[in-house]
Structure formats: structure tokens, C-alpha cells
Amino acid sequence: MSGVPQKIWSQDKPETEASDCAISATRLRGALWGALVGDALGVPYEFHPPAELPASVQIEMQPPPGFARAHVGVPPGTWSDDGAHLLCLAQALIEAGDRPFYAALASLLVEWKDQGRLAVDGKVFDVGGATLSAIHRLRQRQDDGRSAGCIDEHCNGNGAWMRVLPLALWCGDESRLVEQAMQQSRITHGHPVSQLCCALYCLWVRRCLAQTPELAWQAALKRMDAYIAPALTAQWRRLREELEQAPGGTGYVVDCLRSARWALQAEDFETIARRAISLGYDADTTACVACGIAGLVYGEEAIPLRWRQAMRGGELAEPLIQAFVARAGRHG
């Protein structure tokens, strides 16, 4: 990790705004199930450019006849690595309580790859390159894993931020949230760009509790400005400029973040999900992160019933989500 700061947030942390941790159960469940539904909905459409996708109104768990879906052997309604890693983080937070959760998360990611932990049917079918390399390093480590992630600028895929939603819902001090979001990124994605995107997403999620997604986005950007250490000021400025470019639906973490923002300009869960997938390419991740926020904003009942009923893996997710909801908001 030479040359990469251990901490890339400002040591002169701003005074944190009052944070209302009393998130209703329907919003917590909506966020977690929303992310899983978005992921599963996007799986068949992954890798395709937008021109090859069916019309938006035809995007369903079961694609229309004749569509050459990705992951042919995976039954509709199955979440991918996005959902599994999100559940791994939720499980790690529950296990750790008020203690550091990084070692628990690192162990669960290894168990996911090697044993199918929190994967539907115990089958792993989609693994990002940076994550796969990090897991290989994690198998050989005795520490908490925060030096396993690739630090190269070409390792800024979606693997760290696609899982970070539960941390934003776990609550606690905002500056601590920023720190933890960045630190958990380092387990698989150690470059500052990934760390910054994870922190920004968590601030965005928090502000969606009281604001529309677009107003929350603007507020999160301003708040993030205050957390940037001087050594990262230039990089953060470039990142902010990139975030204003057109969305492309790719696996680059900055593009996925702006793609999710674009999808969330719609005002109902179903349209948000379809907009996210309509960008193609890394469709399952874009839908996972956008639908996590959509579920938080609109609640579990806003997720179309037919999509909820089509989900597989409920025996894995539901007990974990119930445990998470029971404990969220109790941690400083």
C-alpha cells in the first residue's frame, strides 16, 4: 500500500449534522430487498449494449422470448455477486456489532467465493477481476484484509460500492460512516477513487432519508467536500467533474454512480429499475444500487409484487434482513 494514504478524509472533520437514525422497518426492508430485486432483474440483461436490449416496458425477471440473456443457466429471480456481497456486509455488521467489521467481511467474501455463502443455491456465477484477485490475497492473510484490495487506477470497478448500502443504513456518526465506507472499500478495491465513491454513496443514501434523490445528491456532494484531505483535493475535483458526465452503464465505479443518479430521476421503483437496466452493460449493478435507494425512499411496498414474488433465495435473505432491521440504528 505504499504511496496510498491510510486515511484520505480530512483530519479536520466538519461538525456532523444531526442524524436521524430512526429509519422505519419498511424503508430498511425496501432498501435491502430493493437492491436484491434490482440486481436479480438486471442479471439477464448484463453485458448487452443498450441497442440490444428489449423495450423498457418488456424488462422483466423473465426476458421476452428470443432475447439472448446473459448467464443462461441462472434461473430468473437470482441475485448475483452484487446482492451476495451486500448481504455479506450486512452479516458482518450484525456479527461485529460495535466492533470493527472488516475482518468479518473479509472472511465472508472468501466463504462466498469458496463455499457459495449467501449466494442463491450456493452457486457463484459472476466475479469481478479485482475482487477475485483480492479474495486470492485474503486467503493468505492473517490481518483484517484492508490491504488486500488492488490500488491500481485500473481497479476501479464496482465491487466495493455495490455492497456498501448496509453500512449507510447501520447508522452512527457521519464522520465515522465516511471513514468506514472508505476502509471497507480497501478490502477489494484500494484505490482512492473507489474509496471516495463508497463514501459519497453512503452520504447520498443518508440524505435520501429526508430529501428527494436529486436534492440528496447535491447535499451529499457538498458534504463530501468537507471530508476531503488536502492531499486528495485535486483528485476529488477531477472526480466531481467526471460525475457530471453522461451516464454509460459501465462497470467503472464513477460511471455506475452517475448512472444510478440518472435512473433515480424517475419517481417510482419500477421506472427507476428499468431506466437503470436500459443503460445496458453492467445492468445488474446499476439497478442494484439505484433500486437500493429507490426502496429506501419509497418503502418495501413500492417494489412491484410480481418482482418480489419472483425472487429466489428468500430463505437466505429474509432472516438476515430481519436481523439487520432489528439491530440497525443502535450503533454510534
Short mmCIF file of N, CA and C in Angstrom, two decimals, residues 147-270:
data_model
loop_
_atom_site.label_atom_id
_atom_site.label_comp_id
_atom_site.label_asym_id
_atom_site.label_seq_id
_atom_site.Cartn_x
_atom_site.Cartn_y
_atom_site.Cartn_z
N SER A 147 -5.66 -4.39 3.43
CA SER A 147 -4.56 -4.13 2.50
C SER A 147 -4.60 -5.09 1.31
N ALA A 148 -5.71 -5.79 1.16
CA ALA A 148 -5.81 -6.79 0.09
C ALA A 148 -6.26 -6.20 -1.24
N GLY A 149 -6.97 -5.08 -1.21
CA GLY A 149 -7.53 -4.52 -2.43
C GLY A 149 -6.50 -3.92 -3.36
N CYS A 150 -6.74 -4.07 -4.64
CA CYS A 150 -5.86 -3.51 -5.67
C CYS A 150 -5.83 -1.99 -5.58
N ILE A 151 -4.65 -1.39 -5.68
CA ILE A 151 -4.52 0.07 -5.59
C ILE A 151 -4.29 0.72 -6.94
N ASP A 152 -4.25 -0.08 -8.00
CA ASP A 152 -4.04 0.47 -9.34
C ASP A 152 -5.28 1.23 -9.80
N GLU A 153 -5.08 2.30 -10.56
CA GLU A 153 -6.22 3.10 -11.02
C GLU A 153 -7.13 2.34 -11.97
N HIS A 154 -6.64 1.24 -12.53
CA HIS A 154 -7.48 0.42 -13.42
C HIS A 154 -8.32 -0.58 -12.64
N CYS A 155 -8.23 -0.55 -11.33
CA CYS A 155 -9.01 -1.47 -10.49
C CYS A 155 -10.20 -0.76 -9.86
N ASN A 156 -10.75 0.20 -10.54
CA ASN A 156 -11.87 0.97 -10.00
C ASN A 156 -13.21 0.49 -10.56
N GLY A 157 -13.43 -0.82 -10.43
CA GLY A 157 -14.72 -1.38 -10.77
C GLY A 157 -15.72 -1.16 -9.65
N ASN A 158 -16.85 -1.83 -9.75
CA ASN A 158 -17.97 -1.57 -8.83
C ASN A 158 -17.97 -2.43 -7.57
N GLY A 159 -16.97 -3.30 -7.42
CA GLY A 159 -17.05 -4.33 -6.40
C GLY A 159 -17.18 -3.87 -4.97
N ALA A 160 -16.62 -2.70 -4.63
CA ALA A 160 -16.69 -2.25 -3.24
C ALA A 160 -17.95 -1.44 -2.95
N TRP A 161 -18.39 -0.66 -3.92
CA TRP A 161 -19.54 0.21 -3.61
C TRP A 161 -20.87 -0.47 -3.87
N MET A 162 -20.87 -1.56 -4.63
CA MET A 162 -22.14 -2.26 -4.86
C MET A 162 -22.63 -2.94 -3.58
N ARG A 163 -21.73 -3.13 -2.60
CA ARG A 163 -22.10 -3.82 -1.37
C ARG A 163 -22.31 -2.87 -0.19
N VAL A 164 -22.01 -1.57 -0.33
CA VAL A 164 -21.84 -0.70 0.83
C VAL A 164 -23.13 -0.17 1.43
N LEU A 165 -24.27 -0.38 0.77
CA LEU A 165 -25.55 0.15 1.25
C LEU A 165 -25.84 -0.19 2.71
N PRO A 166 -25.66 -1.43 3.18
CA PRO A 166 -26.00 -1.70 4.59
C PRO A 166 -25.25 -0.82 5.58
N LEU A 167 -24.03 -0.43 5.25
CA LEU A 167 -23.27 0.42 6.16
C LEU A 167 -23.95 1.77 6.35
N ALA A 168 -24.48 2.33 5.27
CA ALA A 168 -25.17 3.62 5.37
C ALA A 168 -26.44 3.50 6.20
N LEU A 169 -27.05 2.32 6.23
CA LEU A 169 -28.28 2.10 6.99
C LEU A 169 -28.01 1.72 8.43
N TRP A 170 -26.80 1.30 8.73
CA TRP A 170 -26.44 0.86 10.07
C TRP A 170 -26.40 2.02 11.04
N CYS A 171 -26.22 3.20 10.49
CA CYS A 171 -26.30 4.45 11.23
C CYS A 171 -25.03 4.76 12.00
N GLY A 172 -25.11 5.77 12.90
CA GLY A 172 -23.94 6.20 13.63
C GLY A 172 -23.45 7.56 13.17
N ASP A 173 -22.34 7.95 13.72
CA ASP A 173 -21.73 9.24 13.43
C ASP A 173 -21.35 9.35 11.96
N GLU A 174 -21.61 10.50 11.36
CA GLU A 174 -21.38 10.65 9.93
C GLU A 174 -19.91 10.57 9.56
N SER A 175 -19.04 11.18 10.33
CA SER A 175 -17.62 11.10 10.00
C SER A 175 -17.11 9.67 10.13
N ARG A 176 -17.66 8.93 11.08
CA ARG A 176 -17.31 7.52 11.21
C ARG A 176 -17.82 6.74 10.00
N LEU A 177 -18.99 7.07 9.51
CA LEU A 177 -19.53 6.42 8.32
C LEU A 177 -18.62 6.65 7.12
N VAL A 178 -18.17 7.87 6.92
CA VAL A 178 -17.26 8.17 5.81
C VAL A 178 -15.99 7.34 5.93
N GLU A 179 -15.42 7.30 7.13
CA GLU A 179 -14.20 6.52 7.35
C GLU A 179 -14.43 5.04 7.07
N GLN A 180 -15.52 4.49 7.61
CA GLN A 180 -15.77 3.06 7.44
C GLN A 180 -16.08 2.71 5.98
N ALA A 181 -16.79 3.58 5.29
CA ALA A 181 -17.09 3.33 3.88
C ALA A 181 -15.81 3.22 3.06
N MET A 182 -14.87 4.11 3.34
CA MET A 182 -13.61 4.07 2.62
C MET A 182 -12.78 2.85 3.02
N GLN A 183 -12.74 2.56 4.29
CA GLN A 183 -11.93 1.45 4.76
C GLN A 183 -12.44 0.11 4.25
N GLN A 184 -13.77 -0.08 4.22
CA GLN A 184 -14.28 -1.36 3.72
C GLN A 184 -13.98 -1.53 2.24
N SER A 185 -13.87 -0.42 1.51
CA SER A 185 -13.52 -0.49 0.10
C SER A 185 -12.16 -1.14 -0.09
N ARG A 186 -11.24 -0.86 0.82
CA ARG A 186 -9.85 -1.30 0.67
C ARG A 186 -9.70 -2.82 0.71
N ILE A 187 -10.71 -3.52 1.18
CA ILE A 187 -10.62 -4.98 1.23
C ILE A 187 -10.53 -5.56 -0.18
N THR A 188 -11.22 -4.95 -1.12
CA THR A 188 -11.18 -5.44 -2.51
C THR A 188 -10.73 -4.38 -3.51
N HIS A 189 -10.97 -3.11 -3.20
CA HIS A 189 -10.68 -2.01 -4.13
C HIS A 189 -10.02 -0.88 -3.35
N GLY A 190 -8.68 -0.83 -3.43
CA GLY A 190 -7.94 0.08 -2.58
C GLY A 190 -7.64 1.44 -3.14
N HIS A 191 -7.96 1.66 -4.41
CA HIS A 191 -7.65 2.97 -5.00
C HIS A 191 -8.54 4.05 -4.39
N PRO A 192 -8.00 5.27 -4.20
CA PRO A 192 -8.81 6.35 -3.61
C PRO A 192 -10.11 6.64 -4.33
N VAL A 193 -10.17 6.47 -5.65
CA VAL A 193 -11.42 6.75 -6.37
C VAL A 193 -12.53 5.84 -5.87
N SER A 194 -12.24 4.56 -5.70
CA SER A 194 -13.26 3.64 -5.18
C SER A 194 -13.65 4.03 -3.77
N GLN A 195 -12.67 4.36 -2.95
CA GLN A 195 -12.96 4.74 -1.57
C GLN A 195 -13.85 5.98 -1.52
N LEU A 196 -13.54 6.96 -2.34
CA LEU A 196 -14.33 8.20 -2.36
C LEU A 196 -15.76 7.93 -2.83
N CYS A 197 -15.91 7.09 -3.84
CA CYS A 197 -17.26 6.79 -4.34
C CYS A 197 -18.09 6.05 -3.29
N CYS A 198 -17.46 5.16 -2.54
CA CYS A 198 -18.18 4.46 -1.47
C CYS A 198 -18.67 5.45 -0.42
N ALA A 199 -17.81 6.39 -0.04
CA ALA A 199 -18.19 7.38 0.97
C ALA A 199 -19.29 8.30 0.46
N LEU A 200 -19.15 8.74 -0.78
CA LEU A 200 -20.17 9.63 -1.35
C LEU A 200 -21.52 8.94 -1.43
N TYR A 201 -21.53 7.68 -1.84
CA TYR A 201 -22.79 6.94 -1.93
C TYR A 201 -23.46 6.84 -0.56
N CYS A 202 -22.67 6.58 0.47
CA CYS A 202 -23.24 6.48 1.82
C CYS A 202 -23.84 7.81 2.27
N LEU A 203 -23.16 8.90 1.98
CA LEU A 203 -23.73 10.22 2.32
C LEU A 203 -25.00 10.48 1.52
N TRP A 204 -25.01 10.05 0.28
CA TRP A 204 -26.20 10.21 -0.58
C TRP A 204 -27.37 9.42 0.01
N VAL A 205 -27.12 8.18 0.40
CA VAL A 205 -28.17 7.36 0.99
C VAL A 205 -28.72 8.03 2.24
N ARG A 206 -27.85 8.52 3.10
CA ARG A 206 -28.31 9.16 4.33
C ARG A 206 -29.25 10.33 4.04
N ARG A 207 -28.89 11.12 3.06
CA ARG A 207 -29.70 12.31 2.77
C ARG A 207 -31.00 11.98 2.05
N CYS A 208 -31.06 10.80 1.48
CA CYS A 208 -32.32 10.36 0.86
C CYS A 208 -33.38 10.04 1.90
N LEU A 209 -33.00 10.00 3.16
CA LEU A 209 -34.00 9.79 4.21
C LEU A 209 -34.92 10.97 4.36
N ALA A 210 -34.45 12.16 3.97
CA ALA A 210 -35.24 13.37 4.17
C ALA A 210 -35.40 14.22 2.92
N GLN A 211 -34.75 13.83 1.81
CA GLN A 211 -34.79 14.64 0.60
C GLN A 211 -35.03 13.74 -0.61
N THR A 212 -35.44 14.35 -1.72
CA THR A 212 -35.52 13.60 -2.96
C THR A 212 -34.11 13.16 -3.36
N PRO A 213 -33.98 12.09 -4.14
CA PRO A 213 -32.64 11.64 -4.51
C PRO A 213 -31.77 12.73 -5.15
N GLU A 214 -32.35 13.60 -5.98
CA GLU A 214 -31.52 14.62 -6.62
C GLU A 214 -31.07 15.68 -5.63
N LEU A 215 -31.96 16.15 -4.78
CA LEU A 215 -31.55 17.11 -3.75
C LEU A 215 -30.56 16.46 -2.79
N ALA A 216 -30.78 15.19 -2.47
CA ALA A 216 -29.86 14.48 -1.59
C ALA A 216 -28.48 14.35 -2.23
N TRP A 217 -28.46 14.13 -3.54
CA TRP A 217 -27.18 14.04 -4.26
C TRP A 217 -26.39 15.34 -4.13
N GLN A 218 -27.03 16.45 -4.38
CA GLN A 218 -26.35 17.74 -4.29
C GLN A 218 -25.86 18.00 -2.86
N ALA A 219 -26.68 17.65 -1.88
CA ALA A 219 -26.29 17.85 -0.49
C ALA A 219 -25.11 16.95 -0.13
N ALA A 220 -25.11 15.73 -0.64
CA ALA A 220 -24.02 14.80 -0.34
C ALA A 220 -22.71 15.28 -0.94
N LEU A 221 -22.75 15.81 -2.15
CA LEU A 221 -21.55 16.35 -2.77
C LEU A 221 -20.95 17.47 -1.93
N LYS A 222 -21.80 18.38 -1.49
CA LYS A 222 -21.31 19.49 -0.68
C LYS A 222 -20.73 18.99 0.64
N ARG A 223 -21.40 18.01 1.22
CA ARG A 223 -20.91 17.48 2.48
C ARG A 223 -19.59 16.76 2.30
N MET A 224 -19.47 16.04 1.19
CA MET A 224 -18.24 15.31 0.92
C MET A 224 -17.06 16.26 0.76
N ASP A 225 -17.30 17.46 0.21
CA ASP A 225 -16.24 18.45 0.07
C ASP A 225 -15.51 18.67 1.38
N ALA A 226 -16.27 18.65 2.48
CA ALA A 226 -15.70 18.96 3.78
C ALA A 226 -14.85 17.83 4.35
N TYR A 227 -14.98 16.64 3.80
CA TYR A 227 -14.25 15.49 4.33
C TYR A 227 -12.96 15.19 3.57
N ILE A 228 -12.69 15.90 2.49
CA ILE A 228 -11.55 15.58 1.65
C ILE A 228 -10.26 16.13 2.25
N ALA A 229 -9.28 15.26 2.45
CA ALA A 229 -7.98 15.68 2.93
C ALA A 229 -7.28 16.49 1.84
N PRO A 230 -6.40 17.43 2.22
CA PRO A 230 -5.71 18.26 1.23
C PRO A 230 -5.00 17.45 0.14
N ALA A 231 -4.43 16.31 0.51
CA ALA A 231 -3.69 15.51 -0.47
C ALA A 231 -4.59 14.96 -1.57
N LEU A 232 -5.88 14.89 -1.31
CA LEU A 232 -6.83 14.34 -2.29
C LEU A 232 -7.68 15.41 -2.96
N THR A 233 -7.43 16.67 -2.69
CA THR A 233 -8.27 17.73 -3.22
C THR A 233 -8.32 17.72 -4.74
N ALA A 234 -7.17 17.59 -5.40
CA ALA A 234 -7.14 17.61 -6.86
C ALA A 234 -7.86 16.41 -7.44
N GLN A 235 -7.67 15.24 -6.83
CA GLN A 235 -8.34 14.04 -7.33
C GLN A 235 -9.84 14.13 -7.14
N TRP A 236 -10.27 14.66 -5.99
CA TRP A 236 -11.69 14.83 -5.76
C TRP A 236 -12.29 15.82 -6.75
N ARG A 237 -11.57 16.87 -7.09
CA ARG A 237 -12.08 17.84 -8.07
C ARG A 237 -12.28 17.17 -9.43
N ARG A 238 -11.33 16.35 -9.85
CA ARG A 238 -11.47 15.63 -11.12
C ARG A 238 -12.63 14.65 -11.06
N LEU A 239 -12.77 14.00 -9.92
CA LEU A 239 -13.86 13.04 -9.76
C LEU A 239 -15.21 13.73 -9.85
N ARG A 240 -15.33 14.88 -9.24
CA ARG A 240 -16.58 15.63 -9.32
C ARG A 240 -16.90 16.00 -10.76
N GLU A 241 -15.89 16.36 -11.52
CA GLU A 241 -16.12 16.68 -12.94
C GLU A 241 -16.59 15.44 -13.70
N GLU A 242 -15.98 14.29 -13.42
CA GLU A 242 -16.40 13.05 -14.07
C GLU A 242 -17.85 12.69 -13.73
N LEU A 243 -18.24 12.98 -12.52
CA LEU A 243 -19.60 12.64 -12.09
C LEU A 243 -20.66 13.41 -12.85
N GLU A 244 -20.30 14.50 -13.49
CA GLU A 244 -21.25 15.30 -14.24
C GLU A 244 -21.35 14.88 -15.70
N GLN A 245 -20.55 13.91 -16.13
CA GLN A 245 -20.62 13.43 -17.50
C GLN A 245 -21.86 12.56 -17.70
N ALA A 246 -22.15 12.25 -18.95
CA ALA A 246 -23.34 11.44 -19.26
C ALA A 246 -23.16 10.02 -18.74
N PRO A 247 -24.24 9.40 -18.27
CA PRO A 247 -24.15 8.03 -17.77
C PRO A 247 -23.96 7.04 -18.90
N GLY A 248 -23.20 5.97 -18.62
CA GLY A 248 -22.95 4.97 -19.65
C GLY A 248 -23.25 3.55 -19.24
N GLY A 249 -23.60 3.32 -17.97
CA GLY A 249 -23.96 1.99 -17.53
C GLY A 249 -22.82 1.00 -17.44
N THR A 250 -21.57 1.48 -17.45
CA THR A 250 -20.44 0.57 -17.45
C THR A 250 -20.07 0.15 -16.03
N GLY A 251 -19.06 -0.72 -15.94
CA GLY A 251 -18.61 -1.22 -14.65
C GLY A 251 -17.63 -0.31 -13.93
N TYR A 252 -17.29 0.83 -14.51
CA TYR A 252 -16.42 1.80 -13.85
C TYR A 252 -17.20 2.46 -12.73
N VAL A 253 -16.64 2.48 -11.53
CA VAL A 253 -17.40 2.90 -10.35
C VAL A 253 -17.97 4.31 -10.49
N VAL A 254 -17.23 5.22 -11.11
CA VAL A 254 -17.73 6.60 -11.25
C VAL A 254 -18.91 6.63 -12.22
N ASP A 255 -18.79 5.88 -13.31
CA ASP A 255 -19.88 5.84 -14.28
C ASP A 255 -21.12 5.19 -13.68
N CYS A 256 -20.93 4.14 -12.90
CA CYS A 256 -22.09 3.48 -12.29
C CYS A 256 -22.79 4.41 -11.31
N LEU A 257 -22.02 5.22 -10.60
CA LEU A 257 -22.60 6.16 -9.66
C LEU A 257 -23.45 7.20 -10.38
N ARG A 258 -22.93 7.76 -11.46
CA ARG A 258 -23.72 8.75 -12.20
C ARG A 258 -24.88 8.09 -12.94
N SER A 259 -24.72 6.81 -13.32
CA SER A 259 -25.82 6.09 -13.97
C SER A 259 -26.97 5.86 -12.99
N ALA A 260 -26.62 5.51 -11.74
CA ALA A 260 -27.66 5.34 -10.73
C ALA A 260 -28.37 6.66 -10.47
N ARG A 261 -27.63 7.74 -10.43
CA ARG A 261 -28.25 9.06 -10.24
C ARG A 261 -29.23 9.35 -11.37
N TRP A 262 -28.85 9.04 -12.59
CA TRP A 262 -29.73 9.28 -13.73
C TRP A 262 -31.00 8.44 -13.62
N ALA A 263 -30.85 7.18 -13.25
CA ALA A 263 -32.02 6.31 -13.12
C ALA A 263 -32.97 6.84 -12.06
N LEU A 264 -32.44 7.40 -10.99
CA LEU A 264 -33.25 7.87 -9.87
C LEU A 264 -33.95 9.20 -10.15
N GLN A 265 -33.81 9.70 -11.34
CA GLN A 265 -34.59 10.88 -11.72
C GLN A 265 -36.04 10.52 -11.98
N ALA A 266 -36.34 9.23 -12.14
CA ALA A 266 -37.74 8.78 -12.21
C ALA A 266 -38.31 8.80 -10.79
N GLU A 267 -39.62 8.62 -10.68
CA GLU A 267 -40.27 8.80 -9.39
C GLU A 267 -41.06 7.60 -8.91
N ASP A 268 -40.76 6.42 -9.43
CA ASP A 268 -41.34 5.20 -8.88
C ASP A 268 -40.35 4.06 -9.08
N PHE A 269 -40.46 3.05 -8.23
CA PHE A 269 -39.47 1.98 -8.21
C PHE A 269 -39.35 1.28 -9.56
N GLU A 270 -40.46 0.94 -10.16
CA GLU A 270 -40.42 0.18 -11.41
C GLU A 270 -39.72 0.94 -12.52
#
